[in-house]
mmCIF file of C-alpha atoms in Angstrom:
data_model
loop_
_atom_site.group_PDB
_atom_site.id
_atom_site.type_symbol
_atom_site.label_atom_id
_atom_site.label_comp_id
_atom_site.label_asym_id
_atom_site.label_seq_id
_atom_site.Cartn_x
_atom_site.Cartn_y
_atom_site.Cartn_z
ATOM 1 C CA UNK A 1 95.787 163.583 74.104
ATOM 2 C CA UNK A 2 92.615 165.470 73.219
ATOM 3 C CA UNK A 3 90.086 163.397 71.293
ATOM 4 C CA UNK A 4 86.796 163.945 69.470
ATOM 5 C CA UNK A 5 83.564 164.388 71.399
ATOM 6 C CA UNK A 6 81.611 162.278 68.927
ATOM 7 C CA UNK A 7 81.321 158.507 68.995
ATOM 8 C CA UNK A 8 82.360 156.112 71.725
ATOM 9 C CA UNK A 9 80.371 154.512 74.517
ATOM 10 C CA UNK A 10 80.529 153.982 78.247
ATOM 11 C CA UNK A 11 80.543 156.336 81.188
ATOM 12 C CA UNK A 12 81.722 159.921 80.645
ATOM 13 C CA UNK A 13 82.665 162.545 83.195
ATOM 14 C CA UNK A 14 81.887 166.180 82.364
ATOM 15 C CA UNK A 15 84.196 168.281 84.477
ATOM 16 C CA UNK A 16 84.944 171.865 85.451
ATOM 17 C CA UNK A 17 87.715 173.045 87.754
ATOM 18 C CA UNK A 18 87.759 176.593 89.097
ATOM 19 C CA UNK A 19 91.140 178.101 89.963
ATOM 20 C CA UNK A 20 92.341 181.056 91.966
ATOM 21 C CA UNK A 21 95.656 182.914 92.064
ATOM 22 C CA UNK A 22 96.921 183.416 95.591
ATOM 23 C CA UNK A 23 96.254 187.095 96.278
ATOM 24 C CA UNK A 24 99.342 189.249 96.164
ATOM 25 C CA UNK A 25 101.645 186.799 94.348
ATOM 26 C CA UNK A 26 101.375 188.591 90.966
ATOM 27 C CA UNK A 27 99.661 185.499 89.538
ATOM 28 C CA UNK A 28 102.727 183.490 90.554
ATOM 29 C CA UNK A 29 100.875 180.890 92.644
ATOM 30 C CA UNK A 30 97.686 179.234 91.420
ATOM 31 C CA UNK A 31 95.543 176.581 93.076
ATOM 32 C CA UNK A 32 92.268 174.749 92.455
ATOM 33 C CA UNK A 33 89.444 176.094 94.607
ATOM 34 C CA UNK A 34 86.426 174.140 93.380
ATOM 35 C CA UNK A 35 85.509 171.216 91.142
ATOM 36 C CA UNK A 36 82.243 169.922 89.752
ATOM 37 C CA UNK A 37 81.588 166.713 87.847
ATOM 38 C CA UNK A 38 78.598 165.241 86.043
ATOM 39 C CA UNK A 39 78.907 161.493 85.442
ATOM 40 C CA UNK A 40 76.701 160.295 82.576
ATOM 41 C CA UNK A 41 75.919 156.724 81.552
ATOM 42 C CA UNK A 42 74.576 156.745 77.981
ATOM 43 C CA UNK A 43 73.177 153.214 78.213
ATOM 44 C CA UNK A 44 70.395 154.325 80.573
ATOM 45 C CA UNK A 45 70.822 158.133 80.303
ATOM 46 C CA UNK A 46 71.459 158.355 84.046
ATOM 47 C CA UNK A 47 73.471 161.098 85.715
ATOM 48 C CA UNK A 48 75.420 161.313 88.958
ATOM 49 C CA UNK A 49 76.889 164.479 90.442
ATOM 50 C CA UNK A 50 80.070 164.981 92.452
ATOM 51 C CA UNK A 51 81.715 168.156 93.656
ATOM 52 C CA UNK A 52 84.117 169.583 96.179
ATOM 53 C CA UNK A 53 85.430 172.904 97.393
ATOM 54 C CA UNK A 54 89.081 173.020 98.433
ATOM 55 C CA UNK A 55 88.748 175.075 101.583
ATOM 56 C CA UNK A 56 92.007 176.645 102.733
ATOM 57 C CA UNK A 57 92.405 179.775 104.820
ATOM 58 C CA UNK A 58 94.152 181.780 102.141
ATOM 59 C CA UNK A 59 93.022 184.708 99.982
ATOM 60 C CA UNK A 60 92.738 183.943 96.279
ATOM 61 C CA UNK A 61 91.974 186.090 93.255
ATOM 62 C CA UNK A 62 88.909 185.056 91.264
ATOM 63 C CA UNK A 63 89.293 186.103 87.614
ATOM 64 C CA UNK A 64 86.185 185.914 85.448
ATOM 65 C CA UNK A 65 86.171 186.712 81.741
ATOM 66 C CA UNK A 66 83.667 189.256 80.487
ATOM 67 C CA UNK A 67 82.409 188.464 76.984
ATOM 68 C CA UNK A 68 80.435 190.381 74.371
ATOM 69 C CA UNK A 69 77.278 188.983 72.697
ATOM 70 C CA UNK A 70 79.455 187.214 70.113
ATOM 71 C CA UNK A 71 81.347 185.332 72.798
ATOM 72 C CA UNK A 72 84.563 187.331 72.507
ATOM 73 C CA UNK A 73 86.443 188.223 75.687
ATOM 74 C CA UNK A 74 86.283 191.980 76.255
ATOM 75 C CA UNK A 75 87.564 192.209 79.809
ATOM 76 C CA UNK A 76 88.082 190.542 83.165
ATOM 77 C CA UNK A 77 86.262 191.028 86.468
ATOM 78 C CA UNK A 78 88.356 190.262 89.554
ATOM 79 C CA UNK A 79 87.382 189.734 93.189
ATOM 80 C CA UNK A 80 89.039 188.103 96.209
ATOM 81 C CA UNK A 81 87.753 185.100 98.147
ATOM 82 C CA UNK A 82 88.817 182.999 101.115
ATOM 83 C CA UNK A 83 87.288 179.537 100.813
ATOM 84 C CA UNK A 84 88.391 178.463 104.286
ATOM 85 C CA UNK A 85 86.529 181.347 105.941
ATOM 86 C CA UNK A 86 83.637 181.315 103.489
ATOM 87 C CA UNK A 87 84.308 184.892 102.385
ATOM 88 C CA UNK A 88 83.574 185.895 98.789
ATOM 89 C CA UNK A 89 83.365 189.025 96.655
ATOM 90 C CA UNK A 90 86.043 190.975 98.538
ATOM 91 C CA UNK A 91 87.625 193.955 96.812
ATOM 92 C CA UNK A 92 90.687 193.343 94.640
ATOM 93 C CA UNK A 93 93.669 195.725 94.757
ATOM 94 C CA UNK A 94 95.999 195.123 91.795
ATOM 95 C CA UNK A 95 98.909 196.763 93.645
ATOM 96 C CA UNK A 96 98.759 194.483 96.698
ATOM 97 C CA UNK A 97 101.747 192.157 97.144
ATOM 98 C CA UNK A 98 102.592 189.596 99.810
ATOM 99 C CA UNK A 99 106.113 189.577 101.198
ATOM 100 C CA UNK A 100 108.708 187.211 99.753
ATOM 101 C CA UNK A 101 108.677 185.318 103.057
ATOM 102 C CA UNK A 102 104.974 184.471 102.579
ATOM 103 C CA UNK A 103 105.349 182.934 99.107
ATOM 104 C CA UNK A 104 106.664 179.484 100.242
ATOM 105 C CA UNK A 105 103.643 179.037 102.525
ATOM 106 C CA UNK A 106 101.340 179.966 99.646
ATOM 107 C CA UNK A 107 103.065 177.426 97.408
ATOM 108 C CA UNK A 108 102.680 174.746 100.083
ATOM 109 C CA UNK A 109 98.964 175.477 100.392
ATOM 110 C CA UNK A 110 98.623 175.202 96.620
ATOM 111 C CA UNK A 111 100.372 171.809 96.659
ATOM 112 C CA UNK A 112 97.905 170.553 99.272
ATOM 113 C CA UNK A 113 94.982 171.781 97.153
ATOM 114 C CA UNK A 114 96.318 169.995 94.069
ATOM 115 C CA UNK A 115 96.706 166.892 96.200
ATOM 116 C CA UNK A 116 93.024 167.170 97.131
ATOM 117 C CA UNK A 117 92.211 167.486 93.434
ATOM 118 C CA UNK A 118 94.109 164.296 92.669
ATOM 119 C CA UNK A 119 92.238 162.441 95.426
ATOM 120 C CA UNK A 120 88.905 163.657 94.039
ATOM 121 C CA UNK A 121 89.765 162.563 90.512
ATOM 122 C CA UNK A 122 90.905 159.125 91.635
ATOM 123 C CA UNK A 123 87.590 158.668 93.437
ATOM 124 C CA UNK A 124 85.508 159.758 90.438
ATOM 125 C CA UNK A 125 87.436 157.603 87.963
ATOM 126 C CA UNK A 126 87.983 154.697 90.382
ATOM 127 C CA UNK A 127 85.444 152.398 88.757
ATOM 128 C CA UNK A 128 87.685 152.113 85.709
ATOM 129 C CA UNK A 129 84.840 152.332 83.208
ATOM 130 C CA UNK A 130 85.268 155.980 82.184
ATOM 131 C CA UNK A 131 86.661 156.147 78.641
ATOM 132 C CA UNK A 132 86.429 159.951 78.456
ATOM 133 C CA UNK A 133 86.640 163.125 80.523
ATOM 134 C CA UNK A 134 84.981 166.084 78.792
ATOM 135 C CA UNK A 135 85.947 169.665 79.650
ATOM 136 C CA UNK A 136 85.376 173.051 78.073
ATOM 137 C CA UNK A 137 88.872 174.384 77.203
ATOM 138 C CA UNK A 138 91.408 171.805 78.339
ATOM 139 C CA UNK A 139 94.637 173.754 78.897
ATOM 140 C CA UNK A 140 94.166 174.482 82.604
ATOM 141 C CA UNK A 141 92.815 171.014 83.351
ATOM 142 C CA UNK A 142 95.803 169.330 81.712
ATOM 143 C CA UNK A 143 98.189 171.427 83.810
ATOM 144 C CA UNK A 144 96.134 170.736 86.935
ATOM 145 C CA UNK A 145 96.149 166.976 86.379
ATOM 146 C CA UNK A 146 99.933 167.056 86.072
ATOM 147 C CA UNK A 147 100.272 169.110 89.264
ATOM 148 C CA UNK A 148 97.898 166.703 91.028
ATOM 149 C CA UNK A 149 99.815 163.625 89.776
ATOM 150 C CA UNK A 150 96.620 162.331 88.211
ATOM 151 C CA UNK A 151 97.223 160.103 85.203
ATOM 152 C CA UNK A 152 94.964 160.121 82.159
ATOM 153 C CA UNK A 153 96.229 156.708 81.053
ATOM 154 C CA UNK A 154 93.357 154.783 79.495
ATOM 155 C CA UNK A 155 91.080 157.827 79.487
ATOM 156 C CA UNK A 156 90.559 160.355 76.691
ATOM 157 C CA UNK A 157 90.484 164.069 77.518
ATOM 158 C CA UNK A 158 87.985 165.802 75.243
ATOM 159 C CA UNK A 159 88.103 169.567 74.766
ATOM 160 C CA UNK A 160 84.546 170.472 73.779
ATOM 161 C CA UNK A 161 85.400 174.096 73.013
ATOM 162 C CA UNK A 162 88.109 173.077 70.564
ATOM 163 C CA UNK A 163 85.879 170.393 69.079
ATOM 164 C CA UNK A 164 83.121 172.919 68.337
ATOM 165 C CA UNK A 165 85.589 175.414 66.898
ATOM 166 C CA UNK A 166 87.022 172.781 64.563
ATOM 167 C CA UNK A 167 83.597 171.442 63.550
ATOM 168 C CA UNK A 168 82.342 174.867 62.455
ATOM 169 C CA UNK A 169 85.608 176.299 61.129
ATOM 170 C CA UNK A 170 85.656 179.246 63.521
ATOM 171 C CA UNK A 171 88.478 181.772 63.636
ATOM 172 C CA UNK A 172 87.877 182.282 67.355
ATOM 173 C CA UNK A 173 86.414 180.037 70.011
ATOM 174 C CA UNK A 174 83.016 180.702 71.544
ATOM 175 C CA UNK A 175 82.713 181.109 75.298
ATOM 176 C CA UNK A 176 80.727 178.689 77.426
ATOM 177 C CA UNK A 177 78.545 181.623 78.453
ATOM 178 C CA UNK A 178 77.546 182.292 74.856
ATOM 179 C CA UNK A 179 77.033 178.656 73.929
ATOM 180 C CA UNK A 180 74.924 178.089 77.039
ATOM 181 C CA UNK A 181 72.626 180.876 75.865
ATOM 182 C CA UNK A 182 72.434 179.306 72.403
ATOM 183 C CA UNK A 183 71.180 176.025 73.872
ATOM 184 C CA UNK A 184 68.695 177.814 76.170
ATOM 185 C CA UNK A 185 70.385 176.582 79.332
ATOM 186 C CA UNK A 186 68.211 177.067 82.394
ATOM 187 C CA UNK A 187 68.025 176.112 86.059
ATOM 188 C CA UNK A 188 64.571 175.382 87.412
ATOM 189 C CA UNK A 189 64.940 174.689 91.108
ATOM 190 C CA UNK A 190 65.201 170.912 91.012
ATOM 191 C CA UNK A 191 66.394 170.460 87.413
ATOM 192 C CA UNK A 192 68.683 171.785 84.700
ATOM 193 C CA UNK A 193 67.647 171.954 81.070
ATOM 194 C CA UNK A 194 68.691 172.876 77.552
ATOM 195 C CA UNK A 195 66.666 173.047 74.342
ATOM 196 C CA UNK A 196 66.139 169.285 74.087
ATOM 197 C CA UNK A 197 67.326 167.801 77.399
ATOM 198 C CA UNK A 198 66.342 168.013 81.048
ATOM 199 C CA UNK A 199 67.893 166.322 84.092
ATOM 200 C CA UNK A 200 67.065 166.410 87.815
ATOM 201 C CA UNK A 201 69.642 167.713 90.288
ATOM 202 C CA UNK A 202 69.809 166.460 93.898
ATOM 203 C CA UNK A 203 69.033 169.075 96.528
ATOM 204 C CA UNK A 204 72.576 169.140 97.921
ATOM 205 C CA UNK A 205 73.959 170.436 94.607
ATOM 206 C CA UNK A 206 71.266 172.925 93.609
ATOM 207 C CA UNK A 207 72.930 175.891 95.330
ATOM 208 C CA UNK A 208 76.114 175.260 93.287
ATOM 209 C CA UNK A 209 74.555 175.693 89.828
ATOM 210 C CA UNK A 210 75.553 179.335 89.319
ATOM 211 C CA UNK A 211 77.673 180.132 86.272
ATOM 212 C CA UNK A 212 81.422 180.145 86.856
ATOM 213 C CA UNK A 213 81.047 177.683 89.703
ATOM 214 C CA UNK A 214 82.542 174.211 89.342
ATOM 215 C CA UNK A 215 79.214 172.376 89.339
ATOM 216 C CA UNK A 216 77.396 175.059 87.353
ATOM 217 C CA UNK A 217 79.910 175.014 84.514
ATOM 218 C CA UNK A 218 80.195 171.206 84.578
ATOM 219 C CA UNK A 219 76.422 170.989 84.076
ATOM 220 C CA UNK A 220 76.505 173.550 81.267
ATOM 221 C CA UNK A 221 79.313 171.604 79.575
ATOM 222 C CA UNK A 222 77.303 168.382 79.935
ATOM 223 C CA UNK A 223 74.136 169.801 78.372
ATOM 224 C CA UNK A 224 76.115 171.504 75.597
ATOM 225 C CA UNK A 225 77.744 168.160 74.800
ATOM 226 C CA UNK A 226 74.344 166.450 74.746
ATOM 227 C CA UNK A 227 73.046 169.011 72.241
ATOM 228 C CA UNK A 228 76.245 168.664 70.188
ATOM 229 C CA UNK A 229 76.146 164.868 70.176
ATOM 230 C CA UNK A 230 72.413 164.317 69.705
ATOM 231 C CA UNK A 231 70.963 167.510 68.168
ATOM 232 C CA UNK A 232 73.785 168.778 65.991
ATOM 233 C CA UNK A 233 71.698 170.207 63.086
ATOM 234 C CA UNK A 234 69.747 172.475 65.430
ATOM 235 C CA UNK A 235 72.870 173.578 67.298
ATOM 236 C CA UNK A 236 74.690 174.168 64.020
ATOM 237 C CA UNK A 237 71.897 176.424 62.764
ATOM 238 C CA UNK A 238 72.105 178.531 65.918
ATOM 239 C CA UNK A 239 75.892 178.778 65.782
ATOM 240 C CA UNK A 240 75.907 179.644 62.063
ATOM 241 C CA UNK A 241 73.390 182.426 62.697
ATOM 242 C CA UNK A 242 75.579 183.801 65.486
ATOM 243 C CA UNK A 243 78.702 183.613 63.321
ATOM 244 C CA UNK A 244 76.986 185.427 60.440
ATOM 245 C CA UNK A 245 75.761 188.146 62.795
ATOM 246 C CA UNK A 246 79.173 188.638 64.392
ATOM 247 C CA UNK A 247 80.978 188.723 61.045
ATOM 248 C CA UNK A 248 78.563 191.320 59.672
ATOM 249 C CA UNK A 249 79.120 193.450 62.770
ATOM 250 C CA UNK A 250 82.907 193.028 62.699
#
């Protein structure tokens, strides 16, 4: 069940999972390749970071949405990566196909990766005091949790993108890229910041703060949620201005 992002207390986990289609399977086999999590305790405003890359020696397609200034998807940029070999940004050939004999092995690798995801989630939620997991667009995460045999029992799954769309009566959702710009998201070496909030980041996670990385998008989701929860009038003014601009241009 997807719940509201407002209200409630206790520890919250802000999460992003990056996925890749196994190259050459016509988007038939998908697997998690990276996850980032920001654990926030509102009672003392403390944060803890956790992340993992699921490193398997298999080529995966990395699909990234390209959005216009209004946050609408206008295209997709695709590259190929192999997490096990540490190879990224390889050229993508849409006509490439693996043989039918190779598909079962790809599916087995994907099952192992989802198993790793389940282990990660159990470790993050193990303390039992996490009433909510917050993600930006929940469809893929819900499917991934099922594939990983991770149960959400006793824990709300909050879709921040849907929450913002409902709150402002939008016809279309806004992308995380666009909303991150609206809150002035920035990375300053040892810290991440938005318009009204700033948090330190341990050295071991600083190289993972790029956009469309698990940790980078988890941090952006966290700071967006902080602005939404604590500074709603200011965020609303920025979103309303964007909506008026986009409608006048449409």
